[in-house]
Coordinates of N, CA and C in Angstrom, one line a residue:
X69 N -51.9 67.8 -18.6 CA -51.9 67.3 -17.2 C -51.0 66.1 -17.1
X70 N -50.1 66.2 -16.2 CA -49.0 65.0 -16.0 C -49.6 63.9 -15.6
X71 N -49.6 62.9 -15.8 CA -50.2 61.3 -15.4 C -49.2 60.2 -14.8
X72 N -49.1 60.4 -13.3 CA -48.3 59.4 -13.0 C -48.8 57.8 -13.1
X73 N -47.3 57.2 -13.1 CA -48.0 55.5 -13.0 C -49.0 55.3 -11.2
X74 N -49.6 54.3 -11.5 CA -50.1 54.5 -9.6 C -49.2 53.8 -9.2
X75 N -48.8 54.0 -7.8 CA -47.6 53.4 -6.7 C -48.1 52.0 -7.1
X76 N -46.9 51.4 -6.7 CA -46.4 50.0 -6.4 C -46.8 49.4 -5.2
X77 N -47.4 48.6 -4.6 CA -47.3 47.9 -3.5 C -46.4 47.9 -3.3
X78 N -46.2 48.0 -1.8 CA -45.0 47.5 -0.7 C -45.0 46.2 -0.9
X79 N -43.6 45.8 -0.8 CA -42.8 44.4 -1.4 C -42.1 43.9 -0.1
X80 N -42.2 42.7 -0.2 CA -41.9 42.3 1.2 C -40.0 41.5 1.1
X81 N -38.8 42.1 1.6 CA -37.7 41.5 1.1 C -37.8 40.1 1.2
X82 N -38.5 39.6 2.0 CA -38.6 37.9 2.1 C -39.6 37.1 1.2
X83 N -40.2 37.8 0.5 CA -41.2 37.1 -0.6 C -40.3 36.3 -1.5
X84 N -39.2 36.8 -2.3 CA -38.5 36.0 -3.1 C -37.8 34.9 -2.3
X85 N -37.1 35.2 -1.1 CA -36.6 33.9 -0.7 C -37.9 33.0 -0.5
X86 N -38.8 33.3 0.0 CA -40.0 32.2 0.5 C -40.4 31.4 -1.4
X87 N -40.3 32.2 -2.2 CA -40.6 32.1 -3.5 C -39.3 31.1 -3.8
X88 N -38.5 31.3 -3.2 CA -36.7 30.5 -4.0 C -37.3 29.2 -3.1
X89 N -37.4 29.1 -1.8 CA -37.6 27.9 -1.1 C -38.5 27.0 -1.3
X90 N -39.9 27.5 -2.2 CA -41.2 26.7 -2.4 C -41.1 26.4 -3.5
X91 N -39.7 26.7 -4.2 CA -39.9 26.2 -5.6 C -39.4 24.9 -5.7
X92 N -40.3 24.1 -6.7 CA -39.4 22.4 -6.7 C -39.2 22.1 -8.0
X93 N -37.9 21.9 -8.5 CA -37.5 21.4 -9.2 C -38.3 20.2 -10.0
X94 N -37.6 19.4 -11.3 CA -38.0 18.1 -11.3 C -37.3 17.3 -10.4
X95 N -37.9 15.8 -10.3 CA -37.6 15.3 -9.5 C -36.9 14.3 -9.1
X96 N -35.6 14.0 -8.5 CA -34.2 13.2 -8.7 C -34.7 12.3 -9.7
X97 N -33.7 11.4 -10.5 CA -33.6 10.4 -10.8 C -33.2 9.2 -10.0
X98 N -32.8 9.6 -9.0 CA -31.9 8.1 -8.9 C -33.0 7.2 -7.5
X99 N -34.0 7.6 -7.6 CA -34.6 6.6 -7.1 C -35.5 5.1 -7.5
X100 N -35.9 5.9 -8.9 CA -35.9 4.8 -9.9 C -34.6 4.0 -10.6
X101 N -33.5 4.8 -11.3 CA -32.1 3.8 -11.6 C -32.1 2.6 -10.4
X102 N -31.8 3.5 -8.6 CA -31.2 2.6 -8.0 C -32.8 1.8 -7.1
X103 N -33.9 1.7 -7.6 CA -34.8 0.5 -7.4 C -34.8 -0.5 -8.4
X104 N -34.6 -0.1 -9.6 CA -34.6 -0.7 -11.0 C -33.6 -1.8 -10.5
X105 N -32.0 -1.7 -9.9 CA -31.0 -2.0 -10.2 C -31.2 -3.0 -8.8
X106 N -31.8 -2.7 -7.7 CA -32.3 -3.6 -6.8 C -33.1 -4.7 -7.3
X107 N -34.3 -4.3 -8.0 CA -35.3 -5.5 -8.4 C -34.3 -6.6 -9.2
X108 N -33.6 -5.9 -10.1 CA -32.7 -6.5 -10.6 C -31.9 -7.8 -9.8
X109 N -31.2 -7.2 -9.2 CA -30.5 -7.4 -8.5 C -30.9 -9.0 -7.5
X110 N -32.1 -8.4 -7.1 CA -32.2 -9.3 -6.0 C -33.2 -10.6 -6.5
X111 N -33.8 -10.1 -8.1 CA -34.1 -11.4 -8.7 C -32.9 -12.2 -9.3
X112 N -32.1 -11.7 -9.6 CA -30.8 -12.9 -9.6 C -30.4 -13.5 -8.6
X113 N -30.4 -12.5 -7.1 CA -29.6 -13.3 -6.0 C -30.9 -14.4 -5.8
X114 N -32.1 -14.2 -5.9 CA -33.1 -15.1 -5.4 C -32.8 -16.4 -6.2
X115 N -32.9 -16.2 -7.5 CA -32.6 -17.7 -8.5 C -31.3 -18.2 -7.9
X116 N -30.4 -17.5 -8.4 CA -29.0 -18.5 -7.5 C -29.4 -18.5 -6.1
X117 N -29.7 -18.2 -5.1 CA -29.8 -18.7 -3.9 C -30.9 -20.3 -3.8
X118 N -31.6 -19.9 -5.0 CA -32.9 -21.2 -4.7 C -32.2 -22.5 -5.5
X119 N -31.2 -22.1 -6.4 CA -31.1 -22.9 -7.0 C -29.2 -23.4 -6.5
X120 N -28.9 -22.7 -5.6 CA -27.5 -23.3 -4.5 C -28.5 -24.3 -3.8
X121 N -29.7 -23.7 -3.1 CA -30.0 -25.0 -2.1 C -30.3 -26.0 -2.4
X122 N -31.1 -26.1 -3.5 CA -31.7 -27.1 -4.4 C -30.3 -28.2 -5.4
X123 N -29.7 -27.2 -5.4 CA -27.8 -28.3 -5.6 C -27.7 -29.0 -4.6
X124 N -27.4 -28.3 -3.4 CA -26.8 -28.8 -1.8 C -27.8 -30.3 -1.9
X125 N -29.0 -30.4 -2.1 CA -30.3 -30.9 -2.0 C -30.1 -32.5 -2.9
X126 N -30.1 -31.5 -4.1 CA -30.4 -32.8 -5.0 C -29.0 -33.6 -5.6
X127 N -28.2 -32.7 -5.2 CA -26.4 -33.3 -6.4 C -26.4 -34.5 -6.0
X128 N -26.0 -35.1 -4.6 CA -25.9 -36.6 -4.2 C -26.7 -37.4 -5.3
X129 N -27.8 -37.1 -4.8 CA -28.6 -38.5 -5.4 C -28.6 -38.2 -6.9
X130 N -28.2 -37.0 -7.3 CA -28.4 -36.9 -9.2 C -26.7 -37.8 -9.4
X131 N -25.6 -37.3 -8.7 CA -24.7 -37.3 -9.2 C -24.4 -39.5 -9.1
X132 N -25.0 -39.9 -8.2 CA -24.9 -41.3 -7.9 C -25.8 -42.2 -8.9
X133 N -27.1 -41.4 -9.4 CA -28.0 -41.5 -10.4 C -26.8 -41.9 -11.9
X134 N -26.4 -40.9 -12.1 CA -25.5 -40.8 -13.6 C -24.5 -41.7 -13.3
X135 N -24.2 -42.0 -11.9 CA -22.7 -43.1 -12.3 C -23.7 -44.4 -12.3
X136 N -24.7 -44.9 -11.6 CA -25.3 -45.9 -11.8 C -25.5 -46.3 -13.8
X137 N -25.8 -45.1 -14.4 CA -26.6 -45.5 -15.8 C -25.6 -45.4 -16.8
X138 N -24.1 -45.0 -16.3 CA -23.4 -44.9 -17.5 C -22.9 -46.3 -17.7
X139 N -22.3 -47.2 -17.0 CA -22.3 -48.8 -17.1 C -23.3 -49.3 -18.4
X140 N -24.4 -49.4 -18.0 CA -25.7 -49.9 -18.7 C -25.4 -48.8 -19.7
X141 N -25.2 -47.5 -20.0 CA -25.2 -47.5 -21.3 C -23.9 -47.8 -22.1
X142 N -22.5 -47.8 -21.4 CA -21.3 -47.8 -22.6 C -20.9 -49.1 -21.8
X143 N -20.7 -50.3 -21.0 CA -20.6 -51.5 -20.6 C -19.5 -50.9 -19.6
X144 N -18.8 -49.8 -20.0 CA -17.6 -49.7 -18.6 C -17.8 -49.5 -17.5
X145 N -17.1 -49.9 -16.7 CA -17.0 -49.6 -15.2 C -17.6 -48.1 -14.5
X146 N -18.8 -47.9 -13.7 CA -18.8 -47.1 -13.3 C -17.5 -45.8 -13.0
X147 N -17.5 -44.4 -13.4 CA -16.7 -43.6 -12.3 C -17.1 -43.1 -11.1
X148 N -16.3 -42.7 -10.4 CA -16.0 -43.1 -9.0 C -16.9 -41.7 -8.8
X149 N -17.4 -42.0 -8.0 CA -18.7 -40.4 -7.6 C -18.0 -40.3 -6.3
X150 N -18.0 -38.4 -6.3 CA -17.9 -38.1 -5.1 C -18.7 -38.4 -3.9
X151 N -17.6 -38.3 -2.9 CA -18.1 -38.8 -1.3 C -19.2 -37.4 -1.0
X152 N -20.3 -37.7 0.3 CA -21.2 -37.3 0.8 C -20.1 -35.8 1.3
X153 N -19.2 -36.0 1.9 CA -18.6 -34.8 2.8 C -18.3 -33.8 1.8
X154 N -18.5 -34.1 0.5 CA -18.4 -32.4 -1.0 C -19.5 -31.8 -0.5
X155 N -21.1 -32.4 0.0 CA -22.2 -31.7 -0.5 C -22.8 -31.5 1.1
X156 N -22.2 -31.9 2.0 CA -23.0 -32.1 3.6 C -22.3 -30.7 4.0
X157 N -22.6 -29.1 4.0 CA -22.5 -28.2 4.1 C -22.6 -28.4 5.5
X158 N -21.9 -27.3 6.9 CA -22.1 -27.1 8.3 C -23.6 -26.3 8.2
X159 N -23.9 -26.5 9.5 CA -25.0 -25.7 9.5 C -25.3 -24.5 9.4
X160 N -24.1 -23.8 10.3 CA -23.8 -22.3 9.8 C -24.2 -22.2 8.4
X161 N -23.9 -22.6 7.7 CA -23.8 -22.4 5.9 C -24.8 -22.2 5.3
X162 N -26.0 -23.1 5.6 CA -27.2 -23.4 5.5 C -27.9 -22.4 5.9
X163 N -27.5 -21.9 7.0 CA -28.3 -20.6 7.9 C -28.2 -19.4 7.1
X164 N -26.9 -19.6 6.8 CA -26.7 -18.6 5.8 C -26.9 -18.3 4.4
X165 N -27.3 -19.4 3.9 CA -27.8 -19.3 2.7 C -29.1 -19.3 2.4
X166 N -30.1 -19.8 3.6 CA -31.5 -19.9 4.0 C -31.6 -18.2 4.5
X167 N -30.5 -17.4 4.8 CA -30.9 -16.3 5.1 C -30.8 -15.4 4.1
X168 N -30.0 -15.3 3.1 CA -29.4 -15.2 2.0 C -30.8 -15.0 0.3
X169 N -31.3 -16.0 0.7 CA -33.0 -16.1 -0.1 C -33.9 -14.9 0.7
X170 N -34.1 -15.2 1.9 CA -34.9 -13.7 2.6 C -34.5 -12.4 2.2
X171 N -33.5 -12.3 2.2 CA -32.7 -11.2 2.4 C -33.1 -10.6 0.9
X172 N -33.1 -11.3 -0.2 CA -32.9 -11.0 -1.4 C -34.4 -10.4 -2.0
X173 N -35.4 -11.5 -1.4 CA -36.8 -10.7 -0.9 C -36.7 -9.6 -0.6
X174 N -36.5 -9.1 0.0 CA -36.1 -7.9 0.7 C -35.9 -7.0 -0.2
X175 N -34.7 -7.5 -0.5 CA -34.5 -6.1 -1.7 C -35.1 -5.6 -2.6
X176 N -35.8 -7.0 -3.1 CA -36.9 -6.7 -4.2 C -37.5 -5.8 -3.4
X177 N -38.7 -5.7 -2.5 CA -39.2 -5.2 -2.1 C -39.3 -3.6 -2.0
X178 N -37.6 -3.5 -1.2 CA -37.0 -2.4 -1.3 C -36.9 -1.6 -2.6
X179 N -36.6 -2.3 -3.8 CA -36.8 -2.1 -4.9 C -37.7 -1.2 -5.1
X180 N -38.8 -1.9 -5.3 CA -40.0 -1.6 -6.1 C -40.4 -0.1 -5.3
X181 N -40.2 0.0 -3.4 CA -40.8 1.3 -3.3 C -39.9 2.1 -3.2
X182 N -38.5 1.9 -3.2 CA -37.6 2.9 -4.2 C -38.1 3.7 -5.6
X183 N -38.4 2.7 -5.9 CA -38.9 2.9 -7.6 C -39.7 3.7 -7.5
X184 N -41.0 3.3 -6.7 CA -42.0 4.4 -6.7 C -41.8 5.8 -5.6
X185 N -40.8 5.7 -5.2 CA -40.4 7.5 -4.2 C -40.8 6.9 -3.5
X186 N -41.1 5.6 -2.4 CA -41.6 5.7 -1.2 C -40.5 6.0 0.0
X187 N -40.9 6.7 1.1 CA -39.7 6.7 2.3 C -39.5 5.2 2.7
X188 N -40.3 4.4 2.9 CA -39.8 3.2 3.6 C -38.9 2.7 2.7
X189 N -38.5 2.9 1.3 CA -37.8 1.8 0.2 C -36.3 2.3 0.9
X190 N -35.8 3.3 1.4 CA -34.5 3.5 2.2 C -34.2 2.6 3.5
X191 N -35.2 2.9 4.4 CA -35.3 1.8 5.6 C -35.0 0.6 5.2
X192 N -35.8 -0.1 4.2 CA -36.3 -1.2 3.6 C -34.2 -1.9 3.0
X193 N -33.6 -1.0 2.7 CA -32.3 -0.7 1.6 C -31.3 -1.2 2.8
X194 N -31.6 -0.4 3.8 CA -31.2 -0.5 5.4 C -31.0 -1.7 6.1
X195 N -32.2 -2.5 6.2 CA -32.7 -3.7 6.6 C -32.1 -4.9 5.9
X196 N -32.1 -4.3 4.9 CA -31.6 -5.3 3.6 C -29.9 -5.4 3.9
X197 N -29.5 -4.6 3.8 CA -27.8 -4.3 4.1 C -27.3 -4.9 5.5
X198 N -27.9 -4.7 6.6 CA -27.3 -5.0 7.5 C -27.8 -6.6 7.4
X199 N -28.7 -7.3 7.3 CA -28.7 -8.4 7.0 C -28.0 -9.6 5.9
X200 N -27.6 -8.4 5.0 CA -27.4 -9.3 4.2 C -25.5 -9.7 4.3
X201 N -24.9 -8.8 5.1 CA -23.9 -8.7 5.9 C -23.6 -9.5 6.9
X202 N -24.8 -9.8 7.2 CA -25.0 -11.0 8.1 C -25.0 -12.3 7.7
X203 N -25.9 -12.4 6.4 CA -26.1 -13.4 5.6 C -24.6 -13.9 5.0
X204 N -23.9 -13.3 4.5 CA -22.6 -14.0 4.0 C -21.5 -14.3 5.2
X205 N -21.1 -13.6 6.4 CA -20.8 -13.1 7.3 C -21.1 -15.3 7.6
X206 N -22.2 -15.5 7.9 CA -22.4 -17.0 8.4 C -21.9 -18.2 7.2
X207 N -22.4 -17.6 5.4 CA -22.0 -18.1 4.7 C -20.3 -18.6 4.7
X208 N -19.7 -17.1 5.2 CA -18.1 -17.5 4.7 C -17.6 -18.0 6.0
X209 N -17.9 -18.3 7.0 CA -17.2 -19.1 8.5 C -18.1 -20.6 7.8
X210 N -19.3 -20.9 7.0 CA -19.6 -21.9 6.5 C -18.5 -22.8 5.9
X211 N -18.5 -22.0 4.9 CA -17.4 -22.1 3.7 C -16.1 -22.7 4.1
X212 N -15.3 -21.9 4.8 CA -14.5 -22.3 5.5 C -14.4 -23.8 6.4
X213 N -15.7 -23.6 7.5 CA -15.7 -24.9 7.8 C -15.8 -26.0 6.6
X214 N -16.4 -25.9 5.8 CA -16.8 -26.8 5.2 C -15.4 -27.6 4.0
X215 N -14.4 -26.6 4.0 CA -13.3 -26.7 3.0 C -12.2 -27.5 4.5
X216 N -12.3 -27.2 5.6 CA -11.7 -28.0 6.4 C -12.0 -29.2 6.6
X217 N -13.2 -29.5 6.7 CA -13.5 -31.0 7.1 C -13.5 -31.5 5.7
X218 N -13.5 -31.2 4.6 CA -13.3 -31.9 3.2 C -11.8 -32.2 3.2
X219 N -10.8 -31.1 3.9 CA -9.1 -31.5 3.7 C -9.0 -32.7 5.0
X220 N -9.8 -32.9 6.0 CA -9.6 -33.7 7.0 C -10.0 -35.3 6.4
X221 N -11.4 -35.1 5.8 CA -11.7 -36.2 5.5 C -10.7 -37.0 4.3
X222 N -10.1 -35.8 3.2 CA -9.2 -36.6 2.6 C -8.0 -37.1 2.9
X223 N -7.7 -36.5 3.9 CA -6.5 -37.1 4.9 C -6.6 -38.5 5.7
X224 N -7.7 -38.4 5.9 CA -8.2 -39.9 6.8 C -8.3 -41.0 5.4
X225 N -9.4 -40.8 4.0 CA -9.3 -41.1 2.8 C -8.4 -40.9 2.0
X226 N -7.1 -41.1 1.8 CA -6.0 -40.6 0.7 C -6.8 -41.6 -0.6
X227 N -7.0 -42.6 -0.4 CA -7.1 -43.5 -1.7 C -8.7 -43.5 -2.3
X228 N -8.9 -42.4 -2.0 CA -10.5 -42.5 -2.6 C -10.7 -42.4 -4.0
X229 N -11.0 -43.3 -4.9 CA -10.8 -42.9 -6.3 C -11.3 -41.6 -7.1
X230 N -12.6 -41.2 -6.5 CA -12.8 -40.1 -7.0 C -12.0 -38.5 -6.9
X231 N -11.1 -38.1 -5.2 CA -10.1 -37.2 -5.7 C -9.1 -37.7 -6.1
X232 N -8.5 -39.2 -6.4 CA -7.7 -39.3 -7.0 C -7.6 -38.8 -9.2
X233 N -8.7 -39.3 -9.4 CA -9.1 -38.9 -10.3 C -9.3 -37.2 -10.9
X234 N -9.9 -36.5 -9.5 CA -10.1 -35.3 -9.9 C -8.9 -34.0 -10.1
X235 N -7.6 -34.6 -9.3 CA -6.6 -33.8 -8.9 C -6.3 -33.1 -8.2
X236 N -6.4 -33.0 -7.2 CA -6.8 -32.2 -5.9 C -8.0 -31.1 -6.3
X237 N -9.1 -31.3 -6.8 CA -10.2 -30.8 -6.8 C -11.4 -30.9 -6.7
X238 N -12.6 -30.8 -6.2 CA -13.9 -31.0 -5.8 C -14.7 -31.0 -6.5
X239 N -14.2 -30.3 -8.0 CA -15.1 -30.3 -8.7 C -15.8 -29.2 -8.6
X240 N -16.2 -28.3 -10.0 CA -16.7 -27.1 -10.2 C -16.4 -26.0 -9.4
X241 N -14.4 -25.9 -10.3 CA -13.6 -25.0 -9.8 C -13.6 -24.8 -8.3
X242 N -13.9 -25.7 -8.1 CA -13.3 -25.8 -6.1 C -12.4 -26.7 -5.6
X243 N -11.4 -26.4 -4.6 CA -10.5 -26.5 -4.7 C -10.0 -27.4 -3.2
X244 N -9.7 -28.8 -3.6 CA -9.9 -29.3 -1.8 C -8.8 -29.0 -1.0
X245 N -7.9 -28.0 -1.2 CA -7.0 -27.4 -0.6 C -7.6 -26.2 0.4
X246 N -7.7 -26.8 1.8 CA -8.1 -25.7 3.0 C -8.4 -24.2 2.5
X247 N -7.0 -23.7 2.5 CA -6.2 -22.2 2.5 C -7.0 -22.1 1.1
X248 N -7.2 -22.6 -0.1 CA -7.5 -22.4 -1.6 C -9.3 -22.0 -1.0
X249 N -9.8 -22.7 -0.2 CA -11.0 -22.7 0.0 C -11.7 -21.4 0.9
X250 N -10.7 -21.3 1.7 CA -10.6 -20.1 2.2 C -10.9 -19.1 1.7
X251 N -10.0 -18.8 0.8 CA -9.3 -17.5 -0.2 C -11.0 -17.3 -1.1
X252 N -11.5 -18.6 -1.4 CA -12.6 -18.7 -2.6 C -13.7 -18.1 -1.9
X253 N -13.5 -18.7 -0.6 CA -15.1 -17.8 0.2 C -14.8 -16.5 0.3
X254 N -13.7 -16.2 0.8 CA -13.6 -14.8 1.0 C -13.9 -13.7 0.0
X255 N -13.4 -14.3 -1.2 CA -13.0 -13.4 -2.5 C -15.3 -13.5 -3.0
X256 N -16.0 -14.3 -2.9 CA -17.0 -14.4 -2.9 C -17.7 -13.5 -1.8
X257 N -17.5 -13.1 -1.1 CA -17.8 -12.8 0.5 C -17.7 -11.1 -0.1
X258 N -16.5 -11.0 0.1 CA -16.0 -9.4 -1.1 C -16.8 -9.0 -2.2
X259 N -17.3 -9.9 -2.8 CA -18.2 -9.2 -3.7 C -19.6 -9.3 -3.4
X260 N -20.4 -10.3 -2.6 CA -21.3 -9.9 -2.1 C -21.6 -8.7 -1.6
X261 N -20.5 -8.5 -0.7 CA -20.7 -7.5 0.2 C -21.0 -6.1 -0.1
X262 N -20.6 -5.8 -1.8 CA -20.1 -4.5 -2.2 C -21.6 -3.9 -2.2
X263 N -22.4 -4.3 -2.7 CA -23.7 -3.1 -2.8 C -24.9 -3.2 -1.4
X264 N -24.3 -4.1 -0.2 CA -25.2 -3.8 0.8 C -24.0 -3.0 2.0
X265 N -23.1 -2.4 1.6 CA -22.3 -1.5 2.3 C -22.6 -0.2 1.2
X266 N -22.7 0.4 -0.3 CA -23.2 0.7 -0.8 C -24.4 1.5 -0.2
X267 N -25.7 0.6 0.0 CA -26.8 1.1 0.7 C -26.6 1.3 2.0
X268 N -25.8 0.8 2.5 CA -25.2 1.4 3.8 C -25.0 3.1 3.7
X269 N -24.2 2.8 3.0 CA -23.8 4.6 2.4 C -24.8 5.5 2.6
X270 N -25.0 4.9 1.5 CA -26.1 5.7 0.5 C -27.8 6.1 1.5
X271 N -27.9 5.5 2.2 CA -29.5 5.6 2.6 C -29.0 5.7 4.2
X272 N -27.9 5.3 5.0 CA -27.4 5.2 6.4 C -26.9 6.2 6.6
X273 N -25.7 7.1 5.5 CA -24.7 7.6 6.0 C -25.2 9.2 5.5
X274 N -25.5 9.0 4.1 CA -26.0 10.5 3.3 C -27.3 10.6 3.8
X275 N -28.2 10.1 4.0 CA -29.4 9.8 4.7 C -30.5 10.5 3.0
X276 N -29.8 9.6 2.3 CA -31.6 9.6 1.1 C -32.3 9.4 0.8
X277 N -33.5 9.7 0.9 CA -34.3 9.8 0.7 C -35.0 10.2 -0.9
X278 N -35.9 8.5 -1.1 CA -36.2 8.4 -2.1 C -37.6 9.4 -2.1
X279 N -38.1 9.6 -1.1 CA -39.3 10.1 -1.5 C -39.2 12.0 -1.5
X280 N -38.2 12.3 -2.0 CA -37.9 14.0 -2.2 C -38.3 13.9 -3.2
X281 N -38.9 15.2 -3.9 CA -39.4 15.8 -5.1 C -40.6 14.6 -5.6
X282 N -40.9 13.3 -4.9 CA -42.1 13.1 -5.5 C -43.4 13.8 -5.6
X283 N -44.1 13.6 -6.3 CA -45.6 14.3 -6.2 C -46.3 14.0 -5.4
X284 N -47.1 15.2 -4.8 CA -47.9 14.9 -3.6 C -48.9 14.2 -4.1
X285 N -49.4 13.0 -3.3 CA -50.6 12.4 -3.4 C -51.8 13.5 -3.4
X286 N -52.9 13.0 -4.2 CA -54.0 13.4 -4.7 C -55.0 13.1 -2.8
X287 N -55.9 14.0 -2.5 CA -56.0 13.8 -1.4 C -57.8 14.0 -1.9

C-alpha cells in the first residue's frame, strides 16, 4: 500500500518578508566609537577651557610676581612685564569662553548616552553643535577685538620696554600684528569648528540614531 507524505500547510507568501523585516542583526558600532570619542573629546575641551580662564585670571598677578623676585634673586634689574591690555580679553570673549566650558559638558554628556544607545545622546550631539558654533563664533569676533586694541594700545605706547624686548610679539606665539591675530583666531575657529558641524551631519542631516539595534529593556 502506497504511503503518501501528509500535506504541507498552506504557506503564506508574506511570512518570509515579515521573517526578513523582524530579523535584527548585531548591533551598529559606531555609537559607542563615536560617544567614546566625545567623552574624550570634551574632557580635553573642559581642562583647556578651565584652565584658558584661570590664565586670563591669574597671568597678571603671576607674571608681575616673577618680575618682582628675580632682582632679589640674581641682583639685576627687573624685566619689563607685560602691560594689563595682553590679558584684559573683550567681553564678547569671555562669553565665549564661559560658553565654551558648558558646551563641552555637554558633550560629555552626550557622550556617555551615545555610548549607552540612548536616543537623547543625538539630540544631546545636536545641542552641543549648534552651541558650540556659537561658542567660538563669540570667541573669534573676541579674538579679533582683542588683537586690535593690543595694535592700538601699542601705537599710542611705541616705547614700552616689554614689546620692545619681545619683537613684535605677545608672547606665547601670538602675534601683536592685527591682521597676524586675526588669521590666528580664525585658523583656531576652523578647527574647533570641525567635529560640531560633523554632528551636525551626522545626527541633523543623516538623522542617527544611536539607539537602533540596542536591546530591548528588560520590562
Amino acid at each position: 500500500m502506497t504511503q503518501f507524505p501528509p500535506p504541507m500547510p498552506p504557506t503564506n507568501p508574506f511570512d518570509s518578508y515579515q521573517a526578513a523585516e523582524n530579523f535584527q542583526g548585531p548591533p551598529p558600532g559606531w555609537p559607542k566609537g563615536l560617544g567614546i570619542f566625545s567623552i574624550v573629546w570634551g574632557s580635553l575641551g573642559l581642562v583647556c577651557g578651565v584652565c584658558g580662564l584661570a590664565f586670563l585670571l591669574m597671568m597678571p598677578n603671576f607674571m608681575q610676581q616673577v618680575a618682582n623676585a628675580q632682582p632679589a634673586q640674581s641682583g639685576q634689574a627687573p624685566p619689563p612685564t607685560p602691560p594689563d591690555i595682553l590679558f584684559k580679553q573683550p567681553p564678547i570673549a569671555l562669553a565665549g569662553m564661559g560658553l565654551s566650558v558648558l558646551v563641552v559638558i555637554l558633550l560629555i554628556i552626550a557622550g556617555i548616552m551615545t555610548m549607552g544607545r540612548k536616543k537623547p545622546g543625538g539630540l544631546l550631539h545636536i545641542l552641543y553643535a549648534v552651541f558650540s558654533l556659537v561658542a567660538t563664533g563669540l570667541t573669534v569676533v573676541g579674538g579679533v577685538q582683542h588683537a586690535h586694541n593690543v595694535a592700538a594700545w601699542i601705537q599710542q605706547n611705541p616705547d614700552h620696554p616689554f614689546f620692545a624686548q619681545a619683537g613684535g610679539s605677545m608672547g606665547f606665539g601670538m602675534s601683536t600684528d592685527p591682521t597676524m591675530g586675526t588669521i590666528q583666531a580664525v585658523g583656531l575657529a576652523v578647527v574647533s569648528a570641525i567635529y560640531p558641524l560633523f554632528c551636525l551631519v551626522w545626527f541633523g542631516i543623516l538623522k542617527k540614531d544611536p539607539s537602533v539595534g540596542a536591546p530591548e529593556p528588560l520590562v
